[in-house]
Short mmCIF file of C-alpha atoms in Angstrom, two decimals:
data_model
loop_
_atom_site.label_atom_id
_atom_site.label_comp_id
_atom_site.label_asym_id
_atom_site.label_seq_id
_atom_site.Cartn_x
_atom_site.Cartn_y
_atom_site.Cartn_z
CA MET W 1 111.38 10.90 34.51
CA LYS W 2 108.06 9.05 34.72
CA LYS W 3 108.46 8.68 38.47
CA LEU W 4 109.20 12.39 38.86
CA THR W 5 106.20 13.35 36.73
CA ALA W 6 103.96 11.04 38.72
CA SER W 7 105.25 12.54 41.96
CA ILE W 8 104.59 16.07 40.76
CA ILE W 9 101.07 15.17 39.68
CA LEU W 10 100.44 13.48 43.03
CA VAL W 11 101.66 16.54 44.93
CA ILE W 12 99.57 18.83 42.72
CA MET W 13 96.53 16.69 43.43
CA ILE W 14 97.14 16.75 47.17
CA ILE W 15 97.57 20.50 47.40
CA THR W 16 94.63 21.14 45.08
CA ILE W 17 92.47 18.87 47.21
CA ALA W 18 93.63 20.77 50.26
CA LEU W 19 92.79 24.11 48.71
CA LEU W 20 89.52 23.24 47.00
CA ALA W 21 88.16 20.53 49.27
CA GLY W 22 86.16 22.91 51.41
CA CYS W 23 85.33 25.30 48.60
CA SER W 24 81.82 26.50 49.08
CA GLY W 25 82.14 28.49 46.31
CA GLY W 26 87.33 33.03 42.51
CA ALA W 27 85.89 33.10 39.17
CA GLN W 28 82.45 31.90 38.26
CA THR W 29 82.71 29.40 35.44
CA ALA W 30 79.18 28.07 35.05
CA GLU W 31 76.27 30.50 34.83
CA VAL W 32 73.74 30.27 37.64
CA ASP W 33 70.71 32.36 38.57
CA LEU W 34 69.36 32.41 42.12
CA ASP W 35 66.25 34.37 41.14
CA PHE W 36 63.81 31.46 41.40
CA ASP W 37 61.09 30.52 43.89
CA ASN W 38 61.18 34.13 45.13
CA LEU W 39 64.49 33.63 46.93
CA GLY W 40 65.36 36.83 48.74
CA SER W 41 61.70 37.90 48.92
CA LYS W 42 60.29 39.61 52.02
CA PRO W 43 59.06 37.13 54.67
CA ASN W 44 55.31 36.73 54.98
CA ALA W 45 53.52 38.10 58.03
CA GLU W 46 53.39 34.74 59.81
CA ALA W 47 57.14 34.13 59.52
CA ALA W 48 57.98 37.72 60.45
CA ALA W 49 55.73 37.64 63.53
CA LYS W 50 57.48 34.59 64.97
CA ALA W 51 61.01 35.97 64.51
CA THR W 52 62.85 38.12 67.05
CA PRO W 53 62.87 41.57 65.41
CA ILE W 54 65.82 43.95 65.18
CA ASN W 55 65.76 46.90 67.57
CA LYS W 56 67.25 49.67 65.46
CA SER W 57 67.70 51.96 68.47
CA GLU W 58 70.22 49.52 69.97
CA LEU W 59 72.52 49.57 66.94
CA THR W 60 75.41 51.80 65.90
CA PHE W 61 75.78 52.33 62.16
CA SER W 62 78.65 53.24 59.85
CA GLU W 63 78.73 53.64 56.06
CA GLU W 64 82.51 53.36 56.11
CA GLU W 65 84.66 50.40 57.11
CA THR W 66 85.50 50.85 60.78
CA SER W 67 86.90 49.09 63.84
CA ASP W 68 84.59 51.01 66.16
CA PRO W 69 83.62 48.50 68.91
CA ALA W 70 80.03 49.80 68.95
CA VAL W 71 79.62 49.07 65.22
CA LEU W 72 81.27 45.65 65.48
CA SER W 73 79.10 44.76 68.45
CA SER W 74 76.01 45.79 66.46
CA ILE W 75 77.07 43.57 63.55
CA ILE W 76 77.56 40.61 65.88
CA LYS W 77 74.17 41.23 67.50
CA LEU W 78 72.46 41.23 64.10
CA ILE W 79 74.12 38.01 62.99
CA LEU W 80 73.29 36.20 66.22
CA ILE W 81 69.63 37.28 66.11
CA ALA W 82 69.24 36.26 62.47
CA ASN W 83 71.05 32.97 63.03
CA GLN W 84 68.78 32.05 65.93
CA ASN W 85 65.69 33.09 63.96
CA ASN W 86 66.78 30.70 61.24
CA VAL W 87 66.79 27.90 63.81
CA ASP W 88 63.44 28.88 65.34
CA CYS W 89 61.37 29.52 62.19
CA ASP W 90 58.80 26.98 61.00
CA PHE W 91 59.85 27.08 57.35
CA TYR W 92 62.67 28.32 55.16
CA ALA W 93 64.12 27.45 51.79
CA ALA W 94 67.57 28.48 50.61
CA ALA W 95 69.72 27.96 47.54
CA ALA W 96 73.37 28.73 46.95
CA TYR W 97 76.19 28.59 44.48
CA GLY W 98 79.91 28.72 45.03
CA THR W 99 83.04 29.10 42.95
CA GLY W 100 86.66 28.56 43.76
CA GLU W 101 90.10 28.72 42.22
CA ALA W 102 93.20 27.08 43.62
CA LYS W 103 96.56 28.38 42.40
CA PHE W 104 99.97 26.89 43.08
CA LYS W 105 103.44 27.20 41.61
CA VAL W 106 105.09 24.33 39.79
CA GLY W 107 108.53 25.16 38.45
CA LYS W 108 108.30 28.56 36.76
CA ASP W 109 104.57 28.42 36.06
CA ASN W 110 101.44 28.79 38.18
CA ILE W 111 98.81 26.06 37.86
CA VAL W 112 95.17 27.04 38.43
CA GLY W 113 92.30 24.66 39.09
CA SER W 114 88.64 25.78 39.23
CA MET W 115 85.66 24.22 40.99
CA ASP W 116 81.96 25.14 41.17
CA THR W 117 79.44 24.10 43.83
CA ARG W 118 75.65 24.17 44.02
CA GLU W 119 73.24 23.49 46.88
CA TRP W 120 69.73 24.03 48.13
CA ARG W 121 67.89 23.15 51.32
CA ILE W 122 64.41 23.24 52.81
CA TYR W 123 63.32 23.09 56.43
CA ASP W 124 59.57 22.60 56.83
CA ASN W 125 58.09 22.11 60.31
CA GLY W 126 60.41 19.30 61.36
CA GLU W 127 61.18 17.93 57.89
CA TYR W 128 64.51 18.68 56.23
CA PHE W 129 65.95 18.24 52.74
CA PHE W 130 69.42 19.16 51.43
CA ASP W 131 70.97 18.73 47.99
CA SER W 132 74.58 19.64 47.23
CA TYR W 133 77.16 18.95 44.55
CA GLY W 134 80.47 20.28 43.26
CA MET W 135 82.60 19.69 40.20
CA VAL W 136 86.02 20.58 38.84
CA VAL W 137 85.28 22.85 35.88
CA GLY W 138 88.71 23.43 34.44
CA GLY W 139 92.40 23.99 34.83
CA TYR W 140 95.09 26.04 33.16
CA SER W 141 98.62 27.31 33.66
CA ILE W 142 99.86 30.88 33.93
CA LYS W 143 103.27 31.33 32.34
CA GLN W 144 105.97 33.75 33.44
CA ASP W 145 104.90 36.30 30.83
CA GLY W 146 101.32 36.22 32.11
CA SER W 147 99.90 34.21 29.21
CA LYS W 148 97.64 31.22 29.77
CA GLY W 149 98.67 27.69 28.95
CA THR W 150 97.04 24.30 29.24
CA VAL W 151 97.29 21.48 31.74
CA SER W 152 97.01 17.85 30.81
CA ASN W 153 93.61 16.23 30.52
CA ALA W 154 94.98 13.47 32.71
CA LEU W 155 95.51 15.91 35.58
CA VAL W 156 92.05 17.47 35.21
CA SER W 157 90.48 14.02 35.07
CA ALA W 158 92.42 12.90 38.11
CA LEU W 159 91.35 15.96 40.06
CA SER W 160 87.74 15.48 38.98
CA ALA W 161 87.78 11.87 40.11
CA VAL W 162 88.96 12.89 43.57
CA LEU W 163 87.24 16.25 44.09
CA ASN W 164 83.84 15.96 42.39
CA TYR W 165 81.16 15.24 44.97
CA THR W 166 77.42 14.89 45.49
CA GLU W 167 75.40 14.79 48.69
CA ARG W 168 71.70 14.48 49.40
CA VAL W 169 70.17 14.49 52.89
CA TYR W 170 66.62 13.88 54.02
CA SER W 171 65.14 13.84 57.50
CA PRO W 172 61.43 13.20 58.03
CA ASP W 173 61.54 14.30 61.68
CA CYS W 174 64.89 16.09 62.31
CA GLU W 175 65.86 13.20 64.57
CA THR W 176 66.95 10.66 61.97
CA PHE W 177 68.94 11.68 58.90
CA TYR W 178 69.42 9.75 55.66
CA THR W 179 72.50 10.75 53.65
CA SER W 180 73.66 9.70 50.21
CA LYS W 181 77.01 10.72 48.75
CA LYS W 182 76.99 8.39 45.76
CA GLY W 183 75.16 10.44 43.16
CA LYS W 184 76.10 10.39 39.50
CA ALA W 185 77.01 13.72 37.90
CA ASP W 186 78.18 14.78 34.45
CA GLU W 187 79.32 17.92 32.64
CA LYS W 188 75.74 19.27 32.52
CA THR W 189 75.04 18.76 36.24
CA LEU W 190 75.90 22.33 37.21
CA THR W 191 73.87 23.91 34.43
CA ARG W 192 70.75 21.98 35.44
CA PHE W 193 70.81 23.48 38.93
CA PRO W 194 68.50 23.62 40.87
CA SER W 195 66.64 20.70 39.29
CA LEU W 196 66.38 17.53 41.36
CA ASP W 197 67.33 15.70 38.17
CA ALA W 198 70.74 17.38 38.06
CA VAL W 199 72.25 14.47 39.97
CA ALA W 200 71.09 10.85 39.85
CA TYR W 201 71.24 8.79 43.05
CA PRO W 202 71.10 5.09 42.17
CA LYS W 203 70.10 2.61 44.86
CA PRO W 204 71.21 1.74 47.48
CA LYS W 205 71.18 5.41 48.36
CA SER W 206 71.66 6.42 51.93
CA GLU W 207 73.26 5.96 55.32
CA LYS W 208 71.22 6.49 58.46
CA SER W 209 72.40 8.63 61.36
CA ALA W 210 71.03 10.30 64.49
CA LEU W 211 70.77 14.06 64.90
CA SER W 212 73.79 14.35 67.21
CA LYS W 213 76.01 12.42 64.82
CA TYR W 214 74.80 14.42 61.83
CA ILE W 215 75.62 17.70 63.59
CA ASP W 216 79.07 16.47 64.68
CA GLU W 217 80.04 15.07 61.30
CA ASN W 218 79.00 18.25 59.48
CA TYR W 219 80.60 20.64 61.98
CA TYR W 220 77.51 22.59 62.98
CA ARG W 221 78.01 24.54 66.20
CA ASN W 222 74.56 24.06 67.71
CA ASP W 223 71.94 23.24 65.10
CA PHE W 224 71.92 22.18 61.43
CA ARG W 225 69.47 25.00 60.60
CA GLU W 226 72.05 27.70 61.37
CA PHE W 227 73.56 29.62 58.47
CA THR W 228 76.86 30.19 60.29
CA SER W 229 78.94 27.96 62.55
CA ASP W 230 81.59 30.60 63.35
CA ASN W 231 82.26 31.44 66.99
CA TRP W 232 80.63 34.84 67.69
CA ASP W 233 81.82 35.19 71.30
CA GLU W 234 82.72 38.91 71.55
CA SER W 235 85.50 38.22 74.05
CA ILE W 236 87.67 36.86 71.19
CA PRO W 237 86.67 39.15 69.15
CA PRO W 238 85.22 37.40 66.08
CA ILE W 239 85.50 40.30 63.61
CA THR W 240 88.12 43.03 63.18
CA SER W 241 86.32 45.63 61.04
CA GLY W 242 83.05 46.19 59.26
CA LYS W 243 80.26 48.52 58.20
CA LEU W 244 76.54 48.51 58.88
CA THR W 245 73.72 50.42 57.16
CA TYR W 246 69.93 50.34 57.05
CA ASP W 247 67.67 50.60 54.00
CA GLU W 248 64.65 52.42 55.42
CA GLU W 249 62.53 52.04 52.30
CA ASN W 250 62.83 48.24 52.08
CA GLY W 251 63.44 47.46 55.74
CA ILE W 252 66.80 45.72 55.22
CA TYR W 253 69.98 45.82 57.30
CA TYR W 254 73.17 45.52 55.26
CA LEU W 255 76.48 44.55 56.80
CA GLU W 256 79.98 43.66 55.72
CA CYS W 257 82.71 42.48 58.06
CA GLU W 258 86.21 41.02 58.16
CA THR W 259 86.52 37.86 60.24
CA ASN W 260 89.28 37.58 62.80
CA ILE W 261 91.54 35.00 61.17
CA GLU W 262 94.37 35.31 63.69
CA ASP W 263 92.46 33.55 66.47
CA GLU W 264 91.64 30.07 65.17
CA SER W 265 88.98 29.59 67.83
CA VAL W 266 86.70 31.86 65.78
CA LEU W 267 86.80 29.50 62.81
CA GLU W 268 87.61 26.26 64.60
CA LEU W 269 84.75 24.25 63.09
CA SER W 270 85.48 25.47 59.55
CA ILE W 271 89.14 24.61 60.03
CA LYS W 272 88.33 21.15 61.42
CA SER W 273 86.03 20.50 58.47
CA MET W 274 88.73 21.54 56.00
CA LYS W 275 91.37 19.40 57.66
CA LYS W 276 89.12 16.36 57.68
CA SER W 277 88.05 16.71 54.05
CA SER W 278 91.64 17.10 52.84
CA GLY W 279 93.40 14.83 55.31
CA THR W 280 96.10 17.39 56.03
CA ASP W 281 96.97 20.14 58.52
CA ILE W 282 98.35 22.68 56.07
CA PHE W 283 95.39 25.08 56.00
CA LYS W 284 95.51 28.70 56.99
CA TYR W 285 92.93 31.40 56.43
CA ALA W 286 94.34 34.47 54.70
CA LYS W 287 90.99 36.29 54.58
CA LYS W 288 87.31 35.79 55.27
CA ARG W 289 84.78 38.52 54.53
CA LEU W 290 81.04 38.27 55.08
CA THR W 291 78.32 40.30 53.35
CA ILE W 292 74.88 39.76 54.86
CA GLU W 293 71.43 41.26 54.35
CA ILE W 294 68.86 40.88 57.14
CA TRP W 295 65.19 41.87 57.14
CA GLU W 296 64.03 44.22 59.90
CA CYS W 297 61.97 41.33 61.32
CA GLY W 298 65.29 39.56 62.02
CA LEU W 299 65.29 36.92 59.27
CA ILE W 300 68.23 36.60 56.90
CA LYS W 301 67.79 37.57 53.25
CA ASN W 302 71.18 36.93 51.70
CA TYR W 303 74.55 35.56 52.87
CA ILE W 304 77.85 35.92 51.00
CA ASN W 305 81.11 34.41 52.19
CA GLU W 306 84.35 35.31 50.41
CA ASN W 307 87.47 33.63 51.72
CA VAL W 308 91.07 32.98 50.81
CA TRP W 309 93.12 29.99 51.94
CA GLU W 310 96.87 29.64 51.83
CA ALA W 311 98.81 26.40 52.06
CA THR W 312 102.31 25.02 51.87
CA LEU W 313 102.85 21.34 51.23
CA LEU W 314 105.62 20.12 53.52
CA PRO W 315 107.73 18.13 53.87
CA THR W 316 108.69 17.87 50.22
CA THR W 317 111.66 18.92 48.14
CA LEU W 318 109.17 20.60 45.80
CA LYS W 319 107.92 22.90 48.58
CA LEU W 320 104.73 23.69 46.69
CA LYS W 321 102.83 26.75 47.88
CA GLY W 322 99.31 27.62 46.87
CA SER W 323 96.25 29.68 47.59
CA SER W 324 92.52 29.31 47.06
CA ASP W 325 90.07 32.14 46.41
CA ASN W 326 86.45 31.12 47.09
CA TYR W 327 83.02 32.74 46.81
CA TYR W 328 79.73 31.46 48.24
CA GLU W 329 76.31 33.10 48.01
CA GLN W 330 73.10 31.83 49.62
CA ARG W 331 69.60 33.33 49.36
CA PHE W 332 66.60 32.58 51.58
CA THR W 333 62.82 32.62 51.40
CA TYR W 334 60.24 32.01 54.13
CA ASN W 335 57.20 31.84 51.88
CA LYS W 336 56.32 28.21 51.29
CA ASP W 337 53.54 29.07 48.84
CA ASP W 338 56.14 30.51 46.45
CA LEU W 339 57.97 27.22 45.97
CA GLU W 340 57.74 25.57 42.58
CA ILE W 341 61.16 24.37 41.49
CA MET W 342 62.30 23.25 44.94
CA ILE W 343 59.27 21.14 45.79
CA VAL W 344 60.53 17.65 46.67
CA PRO W 345 58.36 14.75 45.43
CA GLU W 346 57.30 12.20 48.03
CA SER W 347 58.90 9.47 45.92
CA VAL W 348 62.33 11.10 46.36
CA LYS W 349 61.87 11.26 50.12
CA GLN W 350 60.77 7.63 50.30
CA ASP W 351 63.72 6.49 48.17
CA MET W 352 66.12 8.22 50.56
CA MET W 353 64.82 6.12 53.46
CA LYS W 354 65.28 2.76 51.74
#
């Protein structure tokens, strides 16, 4: 019986890792507020002037979800312009939170595990800083009658030991990157976001890598300053439906779209990242929906990614099936003078290079 129980727990851990490993973001379990350092505020004149602006006359709009090729092409055009502007701008700061729930069936009950993630990043004229961490925040069972039950503390602890992560990156010149993944977190780490003190990074801290290696290992398509690594080649096509509107008063384009999940070439880098982080090939996208706000100057304001994974753990006599529902929201600012909380002390930068 002990061997069977251990096997079940091991399988649960494996499938939960598979489902939550790439969770960038479901139910939000730890309160977070992204209304700091004027995130989401209108870009200043200098930042706006450098960006490639949106030509409204070239776009086709729809307030309803549609598969109209003209609307989909307009959405793709907007995303590509904003993504490139993010690469070309002199300064941006962004912060994000994510939540995720993985659910799988064990016997007659469903087991649910929850994870929260936090991150923020700054690019400043050739200098780059990134802070990210995620933690398992709970687990429970759903019985046949719909009522909630508990899961063992041993299972939650085991999942936490495997899934909890921290990562801090600093580059003084965007040629050499220093990365530490050995930070110490506790139950209050998430609630202290976005403080630099949320996670402690004891020495020795970091590993050194070149730009090309950093991009390859983190599955960026072209540049680490991009906000999306999906393949937006219209010949695929990358999205299947969407809607696009324009807020005249505030100068904001608003879009929602469904990603083409049938052609894996659209999401190849996301899929590769998931497979590497979980060490398995069982992943399959069931849904990926983007909600994006873009300023009329062409800079991104807000990015929301909602996705669902499905997985089956085979071969095994248990034949466990599961799904993961994830949410990720990231807000941007281009006004360096507004930063207060996200200012990185020189001592932190220097410690990363030791």
